[in-house]
């Protein structure tokens, strides 16, 4: 199989890599996440100007006609710099819902705003008692004369403090865990009845607890068919899993390189610790884990356009394998760095945090092992 990238894809990687190196260096990122805003809107605007936000969308809606491979390249470079800007919630998740099931009017209104960077989305799907079951919903959307009324609580909504709009999953029928009766809505975050509690996450991003109390949305806020959105949610979240796996690969690559470099500088008993065979073996194991993660990420990305069962199995395989590699590489990096590895001033500790949190996004290793077995 040919795993070489096209000339255009190499150009995108080189340009984005240069942007991350020059504008997202470690100290600059640290100041940004410690600021009141927690991100840099000017970076988001620059990504829009470079066409990164429009890359996965068709030329008919103003995009650049890219696909899953292009998105993977972008996310890998973001992972190398620990970029916090909400690319996955906005472009992958909200853009995915609109691309796969949005009406013509919804695409015309929202996709152009995503592409030009003027509209930021957050994906409100998780609930305090829902674990990783997308159908386990207590948030409800009941019909009224003009549309729907939403009530409920969404937890750990990544990027919500920066968002202008939310993509919200809610139950429009059936019982709490039924596969039928799940719907998806676009909701303006400034709508009456929405209350948010914002906070910083362990890995330096921002999230919110979002509460809906009699929030009225028009009928045209519904994405796709009422009560039949669960397969769509699973498709979009599989795409998000593949994107996050690519991000984790980028972070793992940097974590391994930083650890290797540190082992050449740190001396013990008068020699660099990288001379010790046991540490050499551990760093080789880290590299092997990284390469395994890359292969699984490629597979998951390629299979996004396959049949539903094949797509799900590839996504779960990647989430298991990349999740295990992320934990292993993050922990080994901290161990070899010693006490420096857990200080806020050293970058390696922040890579460890991001890799640790990655394992739990859109389902952890145990969840996806069970999912994979159930699909066998």
Short mmCIF file of C-alpha atoms in Angstrom, two decimals:
data_model
loop_
_atom_site.label_atom_id
_atom_site.label_comp_id
_atom_site.label_asym_id
_atom_site.label_seq_id
_atom_site.Cartn_x
_atom_site.Cartn_y
_atom_site.Cartn_z
CA UNK A 1 0.00 0.00 0.00
CA UNK A 2 1.14 3.53 -0.76
CA UNK A 3 1.22 5.69 2.36
CA UNK A 4 2.94 8.63 0.67
CA UNK A 5 1.14 11.94 0.86
CA UNK A 6 0.38 14.10 -2.15
CA UNK A 7 2.43 17.18 -2.94
CA UNK A 8 -0.48 19.39 -1.83
CA UNK A 9 -0.78 17.54 1.47
CA UNK A 10 2.95 17.89 2.11
CA UNK A 11 2.64 21.63 1.45
CA UNK A 12 -0.22 21.90 3.96
CA UNK A 13 1.80 19.98 6.55
CA UNK A 14 4.90 22.14 6.01
CA UNK A 15 2.94 25.40 6.20
CA UNK A 16 1.01 24.39 9.30
CA UNK A 17 4.15 23.03 10.95
CA UNK A 18 5.87 26.35 10.39
CA UNK A 19 2.89 28.27 11.79
CA UNK A 20 2.81 26.13 14.93
CA UNK A 21 6.57 26.49 15.44
CA UNK A 22 6.58 30.24 14.97
CA UNK A 23 3.30 31.28 16.61
CA UNK A 24 2.66 28.43 19.05
CA UNK A 25 5.94 28.01 20.84
CA UNK A 26 5.84 26.70 24.37
CA UNK A 27 5.99 30.01 26.29
CA UNK A 28 3.46 31.69 24.00
CA UNK A 29 1.03 28.81 24.45
CA UNK A 30 1.51 28.87 28.20
CA UNK A 31 0.69 32.57 28.41
CA UNK A 32 -2.38 32.05 26.21
CA UNK A 33 -3.89 29.24 28.31
CA UNK A 34 -3.21 31.18 31.49
CA UNK A 35 -4.94 34.29 30.13
CA UNK A 36 -8.55 35.12 30.94
CA UNK A 37 -9.70 34.10 27.46
CA UNK A 38 -7.70 30.86 27.44
CA UNK A 39 -7.12 30.92 23.69
CA UNK A 40 -6.06 33.28 20.89
CA UNK A 41 -8.83 34.33 18.48
CA UNK A 42 -6.18 35.77 16.18
CA UNK A 43 -4.80 32.25 15.64
CA UNK A 44 -8.31 31.06 14.78
CA UNK A 45 -8.62 33.90 12.25
CA UNK A 46 -5.26 32.99 10.75
CA UNK A 47 -6.32 29.34 10.40
CA UNK A 48 -9.40 30.56 8.53
CA UNK A 49 -7.27 32.79 6.31
CA UNK A 50 -4.97 29.88 5.46
CA UNK A 51 -7.96 27.73 4.51
CA UNK A 52 -7.43 25.21 7.32
CA UNK A 53 -10.98 25.61 8.66
CA UNK A 54 -12.45 25.09 5.20
CA UNK A 55 -10.22 22.23 4.14
CA UNK A 56 -12.64 19.32 4.85
CA UNK A 57 -15.60 20.92 3.08
CA UNK A 58 -16.61 20.82 -0.57
CA UNK A 59 -15.84 23.65 -2.93
CA UNK A 60 -19.59 24.18 -3.43
CA UNK A 61 -19.90 25.58 0.10
CA UNK A 62 -16.65 27.55 -0.03
CA UNK A 63 -14.30 24.84 1.21
CA UNK A 64 -11.25 23.28 -0.42
CA UNK A 65 -12.56 19.80 -1.13
CA UNK A 66 -10.25 17.98 1.29
CA UNK A 67 -11.02 14.75 3.09
CA UNK A 68 -10.23 12.70 6.16
CA UNK A 69 -6.52 12.40 5.30
CA UNK A 70 -6.18 16.18 5.12
CA UNK A 71 -7.93 16.52 8.47
CA UNK A 72 -5.56 13.92 9.94
CA UNK A 73 -2.53 15.95 8.78
CA UNK A 74 -3.93 19.10 10.39
CA UNK A 75 -4.66 17.37 13.69
CA UNK A 76 -1.21 15.76 13.87
CA UNK A 77 0.45 19.17 13.56
CA UNK A 78 -1.95 20.60 16.17
CA UNK A 79 -0.94 17.78 18.50
CA UNK A 80 2.72 18.64 18.17
CA UNK A 81 2.03 22.17 19.42
CA UNK A 82 -0.75 21.26 21.88
CA UNK A 83 -3.04 23.66 20.02
CA UNK A 84 -6.12 24.44 22.13
CA UNK A 85 -8.25 26.21 19.50
CA UNK A 86 -11.58 24.32 19.00
CA UNK A 87 -10.96 22.68 15.62
CA UNK A 88 -12.60 19.35 16.52
CA UNK A 89 -15.80 20.77 18.09
CA UNK A 90 -16.28 23.31 15.31
CA UNK A 91 -14.92 21.80 12.09
CA UNK A 92 -15.05 18.05 12.73
CA UNK A 93 -18.19 17.76 14.88
CA UNK A 94 -20.44 20.70 13.93
CA UNK A 95 -19.13 20.65 10.37
CA UNK A 96 -19.64 16.90 10.22
CA UNK A 97 -23.28 17.09 11.31
CA UNK A 98 -23.99 19.80 8.77
CA UNK A 99 -22.10 18.04 5.98
CA UNK A 100 -23.81 14.68 6.51
CA UNK A 101 -27.35 15.70 7.45
CA UNK A 102 -27.78 19.47 7.41
CA UNK A 103 -30.45 21.06 5.26
CA UNK A 104 -29.42 23.30 2.41
CA UNK A 105 -30.42 26.35 4.46
CA UNK A 106 -28.41 25.14 7.48
CA UNK A 107 -25.32 24.52 5.39
CA UNK A 108 -25.60 27.88 3.71
CA UNK A 109 -25.96 29.68 7.04
CA UNK A 110 -23.43 27.86 9.18
CA UNK A 111 -20.75 26.26 7.00
CA UNK A 112 -19.66 29.53 5.45
CA UNK A 113 -19.38 31.03 8.95
CA UNK A 114 -17.28 28.07 10.12
CA UNK A 115 -15.01 28.35 7.09
CA UNK A 116 -14.38 32.08 7.52
CA UNK A 117 -13.83 31.67 11.28
CA UNK A 118 -16.69 33.93 12.36
CA UNK A 119 -18.68 31.18 14.07
CA UNK A 120 -17.37 28.77 16.71
CA UNK A 121 -19.27 25.67 17.80
CA UNK A 122 -19.14 23.31 20.77
CA UNK A 123 -20.59 19.78 20.81
CA UNK A 124 -22.83 19.27 23.85
CA UNK A 125 -23.38 15.52 24.02
CA UNK A 126 -22.03 14.27 27.37
CA UNK A 127 -24.21 14.09 30.47
CA UNK A 128 -23.31 13.51 34.13
CA UNK A 129 -24.87 10.03 34.22
CA UNK A 130 -24.49 9.09 30.57
CA UNK A 131 -20.92 7.78 30.62
CA UNK A 132 -20.05 7.00 26.97
CA UNK A 133 -23.53 5.97 25.83
CA UNK A 134 -24.73 8.60 23.34
CA UNK A 135 -28.33 7.34 23.75
CA UNK A 136 -28.29 7.70 27.55
CA UNK A 137 -29.91 11.12 27.58
CA UNK A 138 -31.84 13.01 30.21
CA UNK A 139 -31.85 16.22 28.19
CA UNK A 140 -35.20 16.48 26.44
CA UNK A 141 -36.56 18.42 23.47
CA UNK A 142 -40.33 18.62 23.46
CA UNK A 143 -42.35 19.96 20.58
CA UNK A 144 -44.34 23.12 20.96
CA UNK A 145 -46.22 25.20 18.42
CA UNK A 146 -43.14 26.98 17.06
CA UNK A 147 -40.45 24.35 17.40
CA UNK A 148 -38.91 22.62 20.42
CA UNK A 149 -38.25 23.37 24.10
CA UNK A 150 -34.99 22.02 25.57
CA UNK A 151 -34.39 21.11 29.20
CA UNK A 152 -31.37 19.37 30.68
CA UNK A 153 -27.70 19.50 31.65
CA UNK A 154 -24.67 18.84 29.44
CA UNK A 155 -21.31 18.16 31.08
CA UNK A 156 -17.71 18.95 30.09
CA UNK A 157 -18.60 20.71 26.85
CA UNK A 158 -15.15 21.33 25.38
CA UNK A 159 -14.73 24.79 23.83
CA UNK A 160 -18.11 26.04 25.05
CA UNK A 161 -16.67 29.21 26.67
CA UNK A 162 -15.50 30.31 23.22
CA UNK A 163 -18.52 29.13 21.25
CA UNK A 164 -21.27 31.19 19.68
CA UNK A 165 -23.40 28.10 18.94
CA UNK A 166 -23.90 24.62 20.35
CA UNK A 167 -24.71 21.32 18.70
CA UNK A 168 -26.93 19.61 21.27
CA UNK A 169 -28.14 16.01 21.51
CA UNK A 170 -31.53 15.57 23.16
CA UNK A 171 -34.27 13.01 23.50
CA UNK A 172 -37.42 13.72 21.52
CA UNK A 173 -39.03 10.34 22.18
CA UNK A 174 -38.60 6.88 23.72
CA UNK A 175 -37.04 5.94 27.04
CA UNK A 176 -33.76 7.11 28.47
CA UNK A 177 -31.40 4.61 26.76
CA UNK A 178 -33.41 3.75 23.63
CA UNK A 179 -31.56 4.01 20.33
CA UNK A 180 -34.67 5.57 18.80
CA UNK A 181 -35.85 8.99 19.84
CA UNK A 182 -32.47 10.80 19.79
CA UNK A 183 -32.25 14.10 17.91
CA UNK A 184 -29.63 16.78 17.24
CA UNK A 185 -30.16 20.55 17.31
CA UNK A 186 -28.20 23.71 16.55
CA UNK A 187 -28.67 26.14 19.43
CA UNK A 188 -27.52 29.75 19.71
CA UNK A 189 -25.58 29.91 22.98
CA UNK A 190 -27.04 33.35 23.74
CA UNK A 191 -30.61 31.97 23.75
CA UNK A 192 -32.77 32.66 26.81
CA UNK A 193 -32.63 29.88 29.37
CA UNK A 194 -29.03 28.77 28.76
CA UNK A 195 -26.71 29.02 31.76
CA UNK A 196 -23.03 28.01 31.61
CA UNK A 197 -20.37 27.40 34.23
CA UNK A 198 -16.95 27.73 32.59
CA UNK A 199 -13.67 26.22 33.79
CA UNK A 200 -10.20 25.19 32.71
CA UNK A 201 -9.53 21.53 32.00
CA UNK A 202 -6.49 19.60 33.21
CA UNK A 203 -4.84 19.79 29.78
CA UNK A 204 -5.18 23.57 29.41
CA UNK A 205 -8.35 23.78 27.35
CA UNK A 206 -11.65 25.36 28.45
CA UNK A 207 -15.00 23.64 28.99
CA UNK A 208 -18.43 24.37 30.43
CA UNK A 209 -21.30 22.79 32.26
CA UNK A 210 -24.27 23.87 30.16
CA UNK A 211 -27.79 24.02 31.61
CA UNK A 212 -30.94 24.33 29.50
CA UNK A 213 -34.10 25.59 31.17
CA UNK A 214 -37.07 25.92 28.83
CA UNK A 215 -34.85 26.94 25.92
CA UNK A 216 -36.96 27.52 22.82
CA UNK A 217 -35.47 26.68 19.44
CA UNK A 218 -37.17 26.90 16.04
CA UNK A 219 -38.16 23.80 14.10
CA UNK A 220 -35.39 24.44 11.57
CA UNK A 221 -32.78 24.00 14.33
CA UNK A 222 -33.25 20.23 14.01
CA UNK A 223 -30.43 18.50 12.06
CA UNK A 224 -31.63 15.52 10.07
CA UNK A 225 -34.64 13.42 10.94
CA UNK A 226 -36.31 13.75 14.34
CA UNK A 227 -35.66 10.78 16.62
CA UNK A 228 -33.25 9.04 14.23
CA UNK A 229 -29.97 10.82 14.91
CA UNK A 230 -28.01 8.15 16.81
CA UNK A 231 -26.33 6.63 13.71
CA UNK A 232 -25.39 10.16 12.65
CA UNK A 233 -23.93 10.91 16.11
CA UNK A 234 -21.90 7.69 15.96
CA UNK A 235 -20.57 8.59 12.51
CA UNK A 236 -19.51 12.09 13.55
CA UNK A 237 -17.93 10.91 16.81
CA UNK A 238 -15.98 8.23 14.92
CA UNK A 239 -14.62 11.03 12.75
CA UNK A 240 -13.75 12.97 15.91
CA UNK A 241 -12.02 9.89 17.34
CA UNK A 242 -9.85 9.57 14.23
CA UNK A 243 -9.01 13.28 14.44
CA UNK A 244 -8.07 13.07 18.12
CA UNK A 245 -5.95 9.96 17.43
CA UNK A 246 -3.97 11.98 14.89
CA UNK A 247 -3.59 14.77 17.44
CA UNK A 248 -2.33 12.25 20.01
CA UNK A 249 0.20 10.91 17.49
CA UNK A 250 1.59 14.41 17.04
CA UNK A 251 1.85 14.89 20.81
CA UNK A 252 3.47 11.47 21.27
CA UNK A 253 6.06 12.21 18.61
CA UNK A 254 7.12 15.40 20.38
CA UNK A 255 7.04 13.77 23.83
CA UNK A 256 9.33 11.00 22.61
CA UNK A 257 11.72 13.45 20.92
CA UNK A 258 11.87 15.65 24.04
CA UNK A 259 12.59 12.62 26.22
CA UNK A 260 15.30 11.38 23.89
CA UNK A 261 16.95 14.80 23.88
CA UNK A 262 16.70 15.08 27.67
CA UNK A 263 18.39 11.69 28.08
CA UNK A 264 21.38 13.00 26.13
CA UNK A 265 21.76 16.07 28.37
CA UNK A 266 20.90 14.81 31.86
CA UNK A 267 23.93 13.24 33.50
CA UNK A 268 24.17 10.70 36.29
CA UNK A 269 27.40 9.11 37.55
CA UNK A 270 29.25 11.37 35.12
CA UNK A 271 27.56 10.13 31.93
CA UNK A 272 24.32 11.00 30.10
CA UNK A 273 21.45 8.81 31.30
CA UNK A 274 20.79 7.94 27.65
CA UNK A 275 23.90 5.75 27.83
CA UNK A 276 22.14 3.39 30.26
CA UNK A 277 20.84 0.37 28.38
CA UNK A 278 17.64 0.07 30.40
CA UNK A 279 16.63 3.63 29.46
CA UNK A 280 17.55 2.99 25.83
CA UNK A 281 15.18 0.01 25.86
CA UNK A 282 12.42 2.13 27.36
CA UNK A 283 12.79 4.81 24.70
CA UNK A 284 12.76 2.17 21.96
CA UNK A 285 9.53 0.85 23.48
CA UNK A 286 8.13 4.39 23.36
CA UNK A 287 9.01 4.68 19.70
CA UNK A 288 7.42 1.30 18.93
CA UNK A 289 4.24 2.39 20.72
CA UNK A 290 4.21 5.61 18.70
CA UNK A 291 4.57 3.79 15.37
CA UNK A 292 1.78 1.39 16.34
CA UNK A 293 -0.46 4.37 17.12
CA UNK A 294 0.32 5.97 13.75
CA UNK A 295 -0.62 2.78 11.88
CA UNK A 296 -3.92 2.45 13.76
CA UNK A 297 -4.70 6.12 13.12
CA UNK A 298 -4.09 5.69 9.39
CA UNK A 299 -6.41 2.68 9.38
CA UNK A 300 -9.19 4.48 11.27
CA UNK A 301 -8.90 7.50 8.98
CA UNK A 302 -9.02 5.44 5.79
CA UNK A 303 -12.02 3.44 7.06
CA UNK A 304 -14.16 6.49 7.80
CA UNK A 305 -15.72 6.16 4.35
CA UNK A 306 -16.24 2.39 4.67
CA UNK A 307 -19.41 0.64 5.81
CA UNK A 308 -20.80 1.40 9.27
CA UNK A 309 -19.55 -1.77 10.99
CA UNK A 310 -16.09 -1.55 9.42
CA UNK A 311 -15.83 2.15 10.34
CA UNK A 312 -16.84 1.52 13.94
CA UNK A 313 -14.39 -1.36 14.39
CA UNK A 314 -11.50 0.65 12.95
CA UNK A 315 -12.34 3.66 15.14
CA UNK A 316 -12.55 1.54 18.28
CA UNK A 317 -9.34 -0.33 17.41
CA UNK A 318 -7.57 3.00 17.03
CA UNK A 319 -8.99 4.41 20.25
CA UNK A 320 -7.80 1.33 22.16
CA UNK A 321 -4.34 1.14 20.60
CA UNK A 322 -3.64 4.87 20.51
CA UNK A 323 -5.06 5.28 24.01
CA UNK A 324 -2.71 2.61 25.36
CA UNK A 325 0.25 4.12 23.52
CA UNK A 326 -0.62 7.62 24.72
CA UNK A 327 -0.71 6.53 28.34
CA UNK A 328 2.51 4.54 28.02
CA UNK A 329 4.49 7.28 26.26
CA UNK A 330 3.19 10.02 28.56
CA UNK A 331 4.05 8.09 31.69
CA UNK A 332 7.45 6.96 30.44
CA UNK A 333 8.32 10.52 29.43
CA UNK A 334 7.54 11.78 32.92
CA UNK A 335 9.44 8.90 34.53
CA UNK A 336 12.60 9.54 32.50
CA UNK A 337 12.40 13.29 33.11
CA UNK A 338 12.05 12.65 36.83
CA UNK A 339 10.76 15.49 39.01
CA UNK A 340 11.07 17.97 36.16
CA UNK A 341 8.40 16.02 34.32
CA UNK A 342 5.64 17.11 36.66
CA UNK A 343 6.52 20.80 36.97
CA UNK A 344 4.32 23.37 35.25
CA UNK A 345 7.38 25.12 33.79
CA UNK A 346 8.45 22.08 31.73
CA UNK A 347 6.52 21.36 28.54
CA UNK A 348 6.70 17.58 28.91
CA UNK A 349 4.23 17.60 31.81
CA UNK A 350 1.66 19.32 29.61
CA UNK A 351 2.10 16.72 26.88
CA UNK A 352 1.53 14.09 29.55
CA UNK A 353 -1.68 15.81 30.65
CA UNK A 354 -3.02 16.08 27.10
CA UNK A 355 -2.23 12.43 26.34
CA UNK A 356 -3.89 11.35 29.60
CA UNK A 357 -7.09 13.28 28.86
CA UNK A 358 -7.14 12.02 25.27
CA UNK A 359 -7.72 8.47 26.49
CA UNK A 360 -11.10 9.46 27.94
CA UNK A 361 -12.51 11.53 25.07
CA UNK A 362 -15.38 9.90 23.16
CA UNK A 363 -14.93 6.67 25.12
CA UNK A 364 -11.96 5.22 26.99
CA UNK A 365 -9.97 2.07 26.25
CA UNK A 366 -12.32 -0.25 28.17
CA UNK A 367 -15.40 1.17 26.46
CA UNK A 368 -13.94 0.72 22.98
CA UNK A 369 -12.65 -2.76 23.74
CA UNK A 370 -16.23 -3.76 24.57
CA UNK A 371 -17.55 -1.96 21.50
CA UNK A 372 -15.03 -3.71 19.26
CA UNK A 373 -15.91 -7.12 20.69
CA UNK A 374 -19.63 -6.44 20.25
CA UNK A 375 -19.04 -5.72 16.56
CA UNK A 376 -16.96 -8.87 15.94
#
